[in-house]
Amino acid sequence: MRRRAFDPLIGAAVVTVLLLGACRQPARPRPQRSIVLVTIDTLRADHVSPRLMPALDALGHQAVFFEQAITVAPLTLPAHASLLTGLYPPRHRVRDNQMFALPGDVPTYASLLKRHGYATGAFVSAVVLSHRYGLNRGFDVYDDDMPDGGAERSSRATTDLVLAELQRPAAGPRFLWVHYYDPHAPYTPPEPFASRYRSAPYLGEIAAMDEQLGRLVEAFERGAGGPSAIIIAADHGEGLGDHGEPQHGNLLYQSTVHVPLLLVGPGVAPGTSDTPVSTRHVFHTILDWAGLGATDSLRADRKEIVLGEAMKPFLDYGWQPQTMAIDGPQKVIHAGTTDEVYDVRADPGETRDLATSAALSRPLRDALRDYPVPSLQAARVPDAVGEEEKRKLASLGYVGAGTAPVVRAEAPRPASMTALFDPLERASFLFVSERYADAVPLLQKILIADPHNLDAVLRLATAHGALGRAAQADQLFERAAMLAPGSADVRMYRALHDARTPNWPRAVPQLEQVIAESPERVPALEALATLRERQGRPAEAAALWRRVYALRPASAAELARLGEIEMAAAHTEAALEAFEKARALQGPRFTHDLELGVLYLDAQRLQEARSALDRVPPSHPAYAMVLFKRAQVAVLLHEADAAQRIGAARRQAYATTRPLIARERLFAR
Ligand SMILES: [Zn+2]
């Protein structure tokens, strides 16, 4: 029986049934089994082979392979959000990496399993799946700590952590999600795979990861202590140049949407299935295996129209939104007014477009027509990502635009813009890395081919501004304002630019307006805080910096600077707090012990004042002040050597401390 392919209510209905069932039947008679889900980033379905992946192949003898598994979107975060929730992206509302987070009201398998007694753990291997994007909900452990503050973690390092976790006792059956990232660009396999795959490092990454997959599966089966279940899926494939796409995320061809998917476990008959299935049913399969009675499990043979989307070019550049639908061998890619139609069984490379001759079924046309395009404003949280995080994401090639684009009916199809994929990524990377001179020619090239690209106009304007070319910058900001009248992004970029020029006073009211409209725009808060300092209004500057650091973590140097500003504003307690946080982070590299001593003395916390002043080295340029303050503390604490300390302060006094010492009543006795 075929049911309607895209019914946004179905996901919610399944979960409601589950929750009701859970209420009526709190005790479950049959033993719950441990389950592991391994997601492999960027593994192309047609690259899975016994030679390249012997560990996967060994597992395959007990597995069912889905030979036509299709991801919901060729992007890491939306694809994983669907695995976790069973929903297509319009329902879970995560349509792109980085600028969306999973809303708190969408149930996930982790939250459902945890409620039913599972010990839940997740180990992810790249910052693109950081807990900040909301996939951590329902996991007892969500390990997203990248080594050395980097952007990714090798499968070996992740596997080591999982194996250590398996050594610990668990309160119930385990559910583990392990995410491997190695095959994602940049392709830098470890030895011996680097040498073995010198001319094909992508394959080297896959082979290295497979070795770790073998270690993981073996340890999991050994440690599960009973029947276990394993699901392995990729989040998307990799273009490798097919259809003009080097990596993934911009187009909907099989190279990036067709993925490996296999199940091993009780009730699974080994073999293959060539029915097209969506990877979102991993959610239902996990609940089914956990005994939570979900429908739509992959363990049952099922047919449906499989859907997918690629919204990144729309959300970033305003190009046509792209959707696809697969019904048996027939696949339709829809963008703007154009449909491409392929027979993916006879022509898996999608070389022959059948659009002029093929007849599309009614359900297929309906499914495409009803597929919701995202709103450009919905759930867009670009500024939740700090500059440091943006640089890390950029190092992995995640360099999405920061600006809501100009949407227009005559926008180009992404498939006709492939010549820009490389320049766009490269220009974004250079811009985020503040290599403005290198970014300028690429941005100019992009604007010739795509003159409505608002993000490129704003970046080019900002780059010219940073390079001191005010006239060019102004001209481009005018162009941006004409392209997108009323755009908050244009106002913000222009204000940020003005803030860096001699015209900075005119940026103040603009920034105030931007912050009034969007109180969490970190770059605007930072810029206004800096201008408040310049205006000699430290109390307002400090309040703004505190808002910034509530939205993103502060570095030690930033905390020390905040301490100075709080001090200038006569906020003794706030200054002490900021300096002490900086000291905790910096240890012996902390250079504000004199300030701490002064503040503690001011707060009558004499013991702490003494400790802080005693930590200041004699090489400090204001050591005469240290001697003066230390003598005051000595008198107040009735120290035996107070008189000597007063003498030392007098002998080594300089212009600033001499009158203070002369006037100091504590020294008069
Ligand atoms: Zn991915």
XYZ file of C-alpha atoms and ligand atoms in Angstrom:
670
model
C 0.000 0.000 0.000
C 1.297 3.392 -0.874
C 0.505 6.267 1.382
C 0.941 9.926 0.720
C 4.639 10.630 0.745
C 4.956 13.875 2.588
C 2.571 14.298 5.430
C 4.059 16.648 7.962
C 1.660 15.338 10.588
C 2.818 11.749 10.406
C 6.016 12.296 12.353
C 4.149 14.029 15.148
C 1.457 11.332 15.181
C 4.020 8.538 15.582
C 5.568 10.281 18.535
C 2.188 10.970 20.126
C 1.305 7.275 19.886
C 4.630 6.398 21.446
C 4.154 8.765 24.332
C 0.612 7.524 24.962
C 1.815 3.932 24.846
C 4.552 4.782 27.275
C 2.077 6.203 29.762
C -0.185 3.170 29.712
C 2.577 0.575 29.840
C 5.382 1.738 32.081
C 6.884 -1.766 32.497
C 8.152 -3.568 29.414
C 8.226 -7.338 29.518
C 10.958 -8.042 26.973
C 14.598 -7.206 27.584
C 15.765 -4.046 25.897
C 18.770 -4.417 23.666
C 21.729 -2.136 23.245
C 21.828 -0.204 19.999
C 24.623 1.622 18.202
C 24.161 4.086 15.362
C 27.271 4.963 13.388
C 26.976 7.920 11.049
C 29.765 8.373 8.548
C 30.188 11.853 7.224
C 30.571 12.317 3.470
C 30.648 8.645 2.379
C 29.484 8.221 -1.205
C 27.343 5.140 -1.730
C 29.241 4.013 -4.835
C 32.555 4.138 -2.929
C 31.646 1.368 -0.498
C 33.594 -1.714 -1.548
C 34.987 -4.797 0.247
C 38.512 -3.814 -0.716
C 38.259 -0.281 0.654
C 36.120 -1.146 3.675
C 36.880 -4.684 4.897
C 35.384 -4.069 8.360
C 32.103 -2.912 6.899
C 32.188 -5.824 4.498
C 32.701 -8.330 7.352
C 29.666 -6.909 9.101
C 27.731 -7.020 5.860
C 27.257 -10.794 5.966
C 24.712 -10.344 8.767
C 23.258 -7.114 7.391
C 20.532 -5.857 5.182
C 21.924 -3.257 2.763
C 19.612 -0.578 1.443
C 20.947 -0.039 -2.030
C 18.748 2.995 -2.701
C 19.032 4.917 0.580
C 18.602 8.659 0.135
C 19.476 11.423 2.566
C 17.005 14.221 3.278
C 19.602 16.898 2.509
C 23.265 16.753 1.431
C 24.377 18.710 4.501
C 25.634 17.445 7.855
C 23.386 19.221 10.346
C 20.007 18.920 8.558
C 20.755 15.286 7.643
C 21.591 14.369 11.236
C 18.574 16.274 12.550
C 16.382 14.000 10.389
C 18.143 10.836 11.590
C 17.489 12.012 15.146
C 13.837 13.006 14.706
C 12.446 10.984 11.794
C 11.230 14.207 10.199
C 11.992 15.915 6.922
C 13.731 19.295 7.350
C 10.572 21.437 6.965
C 9.246 19.755 10.134
C 12.373 19.841 12.312
C 13.227 23.248 10.835
C 17.006 22.758 10.489
C 17.611 23.753 6.851
C 21.351 24.528 6.791
C 24.497 24.099 8.847
C 25.560 26.708 11.337
C 22.630 29.113 11.153
C 19.964 26.795 12.584
C 19.567 24.830 15.805
C 17.121 21.984 16.465
C 14.101 23.522 18.242
C 13.491 22.288 21.787
C 9.924 21.148 21.062
C 10.851 18.420 18.521
C 11.119 14.927 20.108
C 14.304 12.967 19.312
C 15.059 9.258 19.636
C 17.566 10.130 22.344
C 14.970 11.846 24.519
C 12.493 8.964 23.968
C 15.080 6.251 24.660
C 16.351 8.008 27.759
C 12.810 8.168 29.103
C 12.609 4.379 28.617
C 15.685 3.565 30.653
C 18.435 3.679 28.058
C 21.884 4.985 28.914
C 22.372 7.373 25.997
C 25.727 8.586 24.688
C 26.869 10.494 21.618
C 30.409 10.996 20.324
C 30.654 13.400 17.413
C 33.776 14.278 15.456
C 33.338 17.831 14.129
C 32.259 21.242 15.412
C 29.435 21.311 12.866
C 27.580 18.942 15.252
C 28.498 20.903 18.399
C 25.935 20.785 21.212
C 25.134 24.420 20.431
C 23.010 23.200 17.498
C 20.681 21.301 19.819
C 21.292 17.656 18.780
C 22.545 16.892 22.324
C 19.065 16.814 23.832
C 18.325 13.467 25.514
C 21.934 12.285 25.633
C 23.451 11.545 29.059
C 26.845 12.048 27.447
C 27.365 14.278 24.401
C 31.068 14.393 23.681
C 31.897 17.153 21.205
C 35.268 18.197 22.642
C 37.661 18.531 19.730
C 41.347 18.026 20.604
C 43.432 21.193 21.064
C 40.377 23.364 20.478
C 40.377 22.251 16.827
C 37.514 21.747 14.408
C 37.448 17.968 14.004
C 38.536 14.713 15.623
C 39.921 11.616 13.929
C 37.931 8.376 13.972
C 40.759 6.870 16.018
C 40.422 9.514 18.739
C 36.632 9.217 18.769
C 36.796 5.407 18.898
C 39.235 5.555 21.834
C 36.696 7.647 23.743
C 33.811 5.306 22.912
C 35.825 2.260 23.995
C 36.595 3.982 27.300
C 32.889 4.708 27.728
C 32.065 1.033 27.092
C 34.362 0.109 30.004
C 32.175 2.083 32.403
C 29.107 0.434 33.912
C 25.830 1.535 32.337
C 22.561 2.014 34.217
C 20.533 0.307 31.474
C 20.821 -0.925 27.913
C 23.014 1.383 25.901
C 22.164 3.588 23.021
C 25.276 5.014 21.372
C 25.551 7.391 18.451
C 29.061 7.567 17.014
C 29.813 10.085 14.266
C 32.941 9.710 12.112
C 34.134 12.657 10.115
C 37.335 11.543 8.345
C 36.045 11.345 4.738
C 34.963 15.007 4.848
C 37.306 17.542 3.189
C 40.115 18.378 3.756
C 41.317 14.889 2.763
C 44.315 14.161 4.993
C 44.434 10.443 5.862
C 46.930 9.175 8.456
C 49.662 6.698 7.561
C 49.788 4.041 6.212
C 46.685 5.154 4.314
C 48.248 8.444 3.170
C 50.960 6.565 1.280
C 48.686 3.790 0.114
C 46.144 6.252 -1.343
C 48.522 9.043 -2.327
C 46.644 9.840 -5.524
C 43.163 9.452 -3.948
C 43.273 10.804 -0.389
C 39.452 10.726 -0.094
C 39.690 6.947 -0.383
C 42.509 6.967 2.164
C 40.240 8.709 4.667
C 37.513 6.103 4.093
C 39.941 3.211 4.546
C 41.402 4.710 7.742
C 37.918 5.265 9.135
C 36.862 1.690 8.273
C 39.663 0.324 10.453
C 38.230 2.251 13.409
C 34.716 1.139 12.544
C 35.989 -2.441 12.932
C 37.382 -1.674 16.399
C 34.132 -0.019 17.433
C 31.831 -2.813 16.249
C 33.951 -5.486 17.896
C 34.045 -3.663 21.240
C 30.350 -2.899 21.116
C 29.340 -6.479 20.377
C 31.640 -7.723 23.137
C 30.390 -5.189 25.671
C 26.686 -5.266 24.890
C 26.294 -8.509 26.848
C 23.294 -9.679 24.858
C 21.585 -9.139 21.554
C 22.630 -5.872 20.026
C 21.658 -3.879 17.006
C 23.806 -1.808 14.676
C 22.836 0.813 12.135
C 25.381 2.403 9.823
C 24.474 5.328 7.603
C 26.181 8.220 5.843
C 24.776 11.720 6.209
C 25.483 12.497 2.537
C 27.957 11.691 -0.221
C 30.562 13.798 -2.013
C 30.442 15.388 -5.460
C 34.086 14.732 -6.419
C 33.468 16.913 -9.460
C 30.340 15.146 -10.736
C 27.883 17.650 -12.232
C 30.396 20.399 -11.440
C 30.209 19.968 -7.654
C 33.508 19.362 -5.817
C 32.010 18.642 -2.382
C 28.342 18.636 -1.313
C 25.394 20.764 -0.232
C 24.676 22.768 -3.374
C 22.988 20.206 -5.645
C 20.768 17.115 -5.445
C 22.492 14.584 -7.689
C 23.063 10.973 -6.611
C 26.753 11.621 -5.891
C 25.729 13.518 -2.754
C 22.213 12.275 -1.877
C 22.602 8.518 -2.436
C 24.174 7.062 0.716
C 25.135 3.716 2.231
C 22.690 2.418 4.870
C 22.749 -0.980 6.550
C 21.205 -2.678 9.547
C 22.483 -5.604 11.596
C 20.468 -7.077 14.434
C 17.645 -9.281 15.586
C 14.843 -9.663 13.110
C 16.985 -8.607 10.184
C 17.322 -11.060 7.330
C 20.703 -10.555 5.640
C 20.457 -9.409 2.056
C 19.763 -6.337 0.014
C 16.791 -4.100 -0.663
C 16.524 -1.909 -3.730
C 13.441 -0.023 -2.559
C 14.216 3.697 -2.294
C 14.164 4.651 1.416
C 14.799 7.884 3.268
C 17.493 7.899 5.939
C 15.001 9.647 8.244
C 13.541 6.182 8.991
C 16.650 5.417 11.037
C 14.682 7.171 13.806
C 11.726 4.782 13.503
C 13.997 1.756 13.232
C 15.837 2.606 16.443
C 12.560 3.015 18.337
C 11.264 -0.228 16.845
C 14.397 -2.060 17.988
C 14.125 -0.526 21.433
C 10.677 -2.088 21.724
C 8.879 1.221 21.539
C 6.599 -0.004 18.788
C 7.170 2.631 16.139
C 5.704 2.271 12.710
C 7.770 3.142 9.614
C 10.708 0.992 10.714
C 13.151 -0.061 8.010
C 12.734 -3.644 9.262
C 9.424 -3.772 7.417
C 9.473 -3.595 3.635
C 7.900 -0.314 2.742
C 7.427 1.822 -0.319
C 7.015 5.561 -0.409
C 7.976 8.599 -2.402
C 11.319 9.695 -0.989
C 11.926 13.421 -0.683
C 14.928 15.667 -0.274
C 16.073 19.273 -0.419
C 19.173 21.417 -0.965
C 18.397 24.861 0.448
C 21.908 26.171 1.104
C 22.223 28.096 -2.213
C 18.763 29.597 -1.577
C 19.456 30.551 2.032
C 22.941 31.870 1.296
C 22.647 33.497 -2.146
C 18.935 33.662 -2.957
C 19.263 31.139 -5.820
C 16.323 28.830 -6.564
C 15.318 26.505 -3.725
C 15.782 22.856 -4.787
C 13.654 19.866 -3.900
C 13.576 16.324 -5.183
C 11.271 13.337 -5.174
C 12.103 9.726 -5.966
C 9.413 7.204 -6.883
C 10.885 3.811 -7.741
C 13.526 4.413 -10.421
C 12.171 7.839 -11.321
C 13.813 10.892 -9.777
C 12.777 14.517 -10.226
C 14.904 17.496 -9.209
C 12.850 20.656 -9.019
C 14.365 24.174 -9.027
C 12.433 27.303 -10.011
C 10.397 26.478 -13.088
C 12.649 23.621 -14.157
C 12.337 19.900 -13.555
C 15.086 17.444 -14.332
C 13.953 13.819 -14.583
C 16.220 10.781 -14.399
C 15.899 7.019 -14.339
C 18.455 6.429 -11.581
C 18.442 2.668 -11.998
C 19.249 2.664 -15.710
C 21.300 5.875 -15.516
C 22.780 6.271 -11.999
C 25.160 8.976 -13.256
C 22.135 11.128 -14.213
C 23.496 11.888 -17.663
C 20.197 11.734 -19.622
C 17.539 14.259 -18.575
C 14.147 12.756 -19.484
C 12.136 15.885 -18.637
C 10.746 16.347 -22.129
C 9.515 12.760 -22.490
C 8.794 11.426 -18.988
C 5.325 11.421 -17.451
C 5.323 12.238 -13.747
C 2.818 10.507 -11.500
C 0.251 12.620 -9.698
C 1.535 11.819 -6.155
C 5.034 12.732 -7.223
C 3.954 16.084 -8.617
C 1.844 16.749 -5.508
C 4.719 15.907 -3.192
C 7.002 18.378 -4.957
C 4.338 21.076 -5.094
C 3.575 20.744 -1.363
C 7.170 20.686 -0.147
C 7.651 23.839 1.988
C 10.424 26.288 1.125
C 12.040 27.805 4.228
C 11.328 31.326 5.323
C 14.486 33.388 5.181
C 14.005 34.772 8.655
C 12.886 31.615 10.471
C 15.283 30.205 13.043
C 18.234 32.007 11.528
C 20.773 32.383 14.299
C 23.995 33.463 12.517
C 25.399 35.481 15.391
C 25.144 32.693 17.946
C 28.324 31.491 16.245
C 31.327 33.446 17.523
C 34.248 34.529 15.367
C 36.460 31.761 16.771
C 33.816 29.131 15.966
C 33.363 30.649 12.501
C 37.096 30.299 11.829
C 36.958 26.648 12.932
C 33.963 25.981 10.711
C 35.714 27.770 7.855
C 38.718 25.492 8.252
C 36.356 22.598 7.417
C 34.838 24.423 4.468
C 31.677 25.591 6.288
C 31.640 29.146 5.126
C 28.009 29.980 4.617
C 26.924 33.528 4.048
C 26.115 35.666 7.049
C 23.406 37.646 5.328
C 19.759 37.068 4.452
C 19.819 37.047 0.614
C 17.777 38.918 -1.951
C 15.046 36.553 -3.142
C 13.708 37.030 -6.645
C 11.656 35.022 -9.089
C 14.286 35.160 -11.833
C 17.077 33.907 -9.549
C 19.391 31.356 -11.166
C 19.205 27.586 -10.697
C 22.142 26.346 -8.612
C 22.898 23.735 -11.293
C 23.656 26.556 -13.745
C 26.006 28.302 -11.285
C 28.535 25.537 -10.688
C 31.409 27.744 -11.901
C 30.892 29.837 -8.749
C 30.931 27.009 -6.173
C 34.690 27.090 -5.817
C 35.139 30.901 -5.834
C 32.297 31.293 -3.290
C 33.850 28.850 -0.857
C 37.313 30.239 -1.355
C 36.169 33.873 -0.983
C 34.208 33.059 2.176
C 37.174 31.285 3.678
C 39.512 34.193 2.882
C 37.017 36.713 4.254
C 36.468 34.856 7.530
C 40.257 34.520 7.820
C 40.504 38.323 7.341
C 42.641 37.913 4.200
C 40.802 40.784 2.530
C 43.271 41.595 -0.249
C 43.083 37.989 -1.481
C 39.288 37.908 -1.161
C 38.658 41.055 -3.269
C 39.341 39.651 -6.790
C 37.247 36.544 -6.078
C 34.325 38.603 -4.761
C 34.527 40.812 -7.862
C 34.415 37.738 -10.077
C 31.384 36.400 -8.169
C 29.514 39.689 -8.566
C 30.033 39.715 -12.322
C 28.303 36.329 -12.576
C 25.767 36.915 -9.783
C 25.155 40.665 -9.408
C 22.308 40.177 -6.867
C 24.527 38.344 -4.376
C 24.017 40.602 -1.344
C 26.460 38.708 0.821
C 29.215 39.155 -1.771
C 28.453 42.896 -2.105
C 28.645 43.384 1.673
C 31.795 41.332 2.003
C 33.447 43.212 -0.859
C 32.446 46.549 0.718
C 33.802 45.428 4.086
C 37.021 44.158 2.505
C 37.608 47.494 0.717
C 36.899 49.307 3.980
C 39.369 47.159 5.901
C 41.975 47.882 3.200
C 41.426 51.635 3.646
C 39.551 52.199 0.378
C 36.687 54.244 1.818
C 35.279 55.466 -1.510
C 34.909 51.965 -2.961
C 33.418 50.746 0.295
C 30.835 53.549 0.365
C 29.862 52.908 -3.239
C 29.282 49.221 -2.537
C 27.256 49.907 0.602
C 25.023 52.159 -1.551
C 24.651 49.305 -4.017
C 23.744 46.907 -1.179
C 21.120 49.316 0.149
C 19.582 49.499 -3.334
C 19.584 45.708 -3.707
C 17.933 45.156 -0.319
C 16.119 48.254 0.922
C 15.433 48.061 4.646
C 17.806 45.117 5.189
C 19.048 44.905 8.778
C 22.184 43.149 7.482
C 23.067 46.097 5.238
C 22.588 48.510 8.150
C 24.777 46.404 10.383
C 27.639 45.899 7.915
C 27.636 49.608 7.096
C 27.675 50.568 10.779
C 30.506 48.114 11.430
C 32.418 49.704 8.566
C 31.790 53.273 9.792
C 32.860 52.243 13.294
C 36.339 51.540 11.915
C 36.694 54.911 10.146
C 37.167 58.544 11.300
C 33.389 58.817 10.787
C 32.804 56.464 13.721
C 30.428 58.803 15.628
C 27.798 58.300 12.906
C 27.943 54.531 13.538
C 26.672 54.963 17.111
C 22.984 55.625 16.347
C 23.030 52.989 13.570
C 24.357 50.364 15.954
C 21.830 51.377 18.599
C 19.102 50.790 16.032
C 20.457 47.393 14.946
C 20.663 46.251 18.590
C 17.166 47.537 19.353
C 15.855 45.382 16.464
C 18.023 42.298 17.154
C 19.350 42.333 20.721
C 21.571 39.284 20.144
C 23.617 40.486 17.154
C 27.059 39.930 18.597
C 29.084 41.946 16.022
C 26.861 45.010 16.614
C 27.122 44.677 20.400
C 30.910 44.363 20.146
C 31.239 47.387 17.884
C 29.025 49.588 20.066
C 30.890 48.515 23.211
C 34.168 49.600 21.589
C 32.688 52.964 20.618
C 31.335 53.518 24.147
C 34.885 53.077 25.446
C 36.090 55.599 22.897
C 33.356 58.018 24.026
C 34.593 57.711 27.615
C 31.440 55.903 28.802
C 32.928 52.838 30.516
C 29.806 51.824 32.455
C 27.845 51.456 29.200
C 30.784 49.742 27.505
C 31.046 47.224 30.334
C 27.316 46.469 30.228
C 27.555 45.773 26.464
C 30.577 43.516 26.843
C 28.746 41.548 29.538
C 25.900 41.005 27.039
C 28.387 39.810 24.417
C 29.968 37.305 26.816
C 26.565 35.947 27.773
C 26.128 35.072 24.074
C 29.608 33.718 23.397
C 32.532 32.744 25.628
C 35.125 35.428 26.389
C 38.844 34.813 25.962
C 41.209 35.451 28.900
C 42.517 38.616 27.239
C 38.951 39.867 26.764
C 38.142 39.209 30.429
C 41.231 41.148 31.520
C 40.207 44.034 29.258
C 36.686 43.907 30.743
C 38.262 44.114 34.208
C 39.992 47.359 33.175
C 36.759 48.820 31.824
C 34.808 47.842 34.964
C 37.583 49.440 36.993
C 37.307 52.651 34.979
C 33.556 52.566 35.673
C 34.276 52.160 39.424
C 32.525 48.747 39.461
C 34.855 47.190 42.020
C 33.069 43.847 42.420
C 32.513 43.349 38.679
C 36.147 44.267 37.977
C 37.386 41.753 40.567
C 35.210 39.042 39.033
C 36.474 39.711 35.494
C 40.152 39.834 36.508
C 39.885 36.682 38.628
C 38.278 34.788 35.720
C 41.120 35.950 33.464
C 43.691 34.887 36.086
C 42.117 31.430 36.363
C 42.461 31.013 32.572
C 45.922 32.556 32.194
C 47.756 31.293 35.293
C 51.310 32.665 35.397
C 50.749 34.692 32.184
C 48.248 36.940 34.010
C 49.599 40.526 34.214
C 46.926 42.394 36.210
C 47.859 41.545 39.787
C 48.497 45.227 40.552
C 44.924 46.041 39.515
C 43.652 43.148 41.615
C 45.648 44.426 44.610
C 44.219 47.924 44.225
C 40.674 46.591 43.895
C 40.932 44.230 46.876
C 42.353 47.054 48.981
C 39.470 49.236 47.855
C 37.040 46.483 48.922
C 38.815 46.134 52.313
C 39.777 42.535 51.447
C 43.294 42.971 52.815
C 44.599 39.391 52.765
C 43.647 39.038 49.095
C 45.143 42.462 48.366
C 48.440 41.349 49.931
C 48.540 38.095 47.929
C 47.840 39.896 44.667
C 50.469 42.619 45.258
C 53.055 40.037 46.327
C 52.568 38.277 42.985
C 53.621 41.366 40.964
C 57.228 40.980 39.730
C 59.692 43.859 40.322
C 60.008 44.205 36.537
C 56.439 45.623 36.427
C 56.633 49.177 34.921
C 54.501 50.565 37.781
C 56.362 48.771 40.547
C 56.593 52.019 42.572
C 52.783 51.897 42.800
C 52.966 48.278 43.954
C 55.348 49.329 46.766
C 53.037 52.162 47.805
C 49.913 49.947 47.868
C 51.781 47.140 49.586
C 52.930 49.551 52.327
C 49.315 50.638 52.869
C 48.267 46.996 53.224
C 51.159 46.338 55.616
C 50.039 49.190 57.891
C 46.411 48.081 57.832
C 47.384 44.485 58.639
C 49.831 45.668 61.378
C 52.688 43.820 59.752
C 56.026 43.963 61.575
C 57.876 45.324 58.531
C 55.372 48.082 57.751
C 57.913 50.830 58.501
C 60.494 49.303 56.144
C 57.858 49.011 53.438
C 56.949 52.706 53.821
C 60.645 53.533 53.541
C 60.996 51.454 50.361
C 57.923 53.102 48.846
C 59.409 56.549 49.594
C 62.864 55.727 48.206
C 61.563 54.272 44.961
C 58.672 56.709 44.490
C 58.089 58.354 41.122
C 56.020 61.338 40.016
C 52.678 59.577 40.429
C 53.237 58.038 43.846
C 55.267 60.829 45.494
C 52.275 63.133 46.244
C 50.141 60.121 47.252
C 52.761 59.052 49.794
C 53.124 62.605 51.096
C 49.366 62.816 51.677
C 48.893 59.285 53.045
C 47.708 59.528 56.680
C 48.405 55.851 57.310
C 52.105 56.658 56.873
C 52.058 59.709 59.176
C 52.495 57.734 62.400
Zn 28.264 15.752 6.623
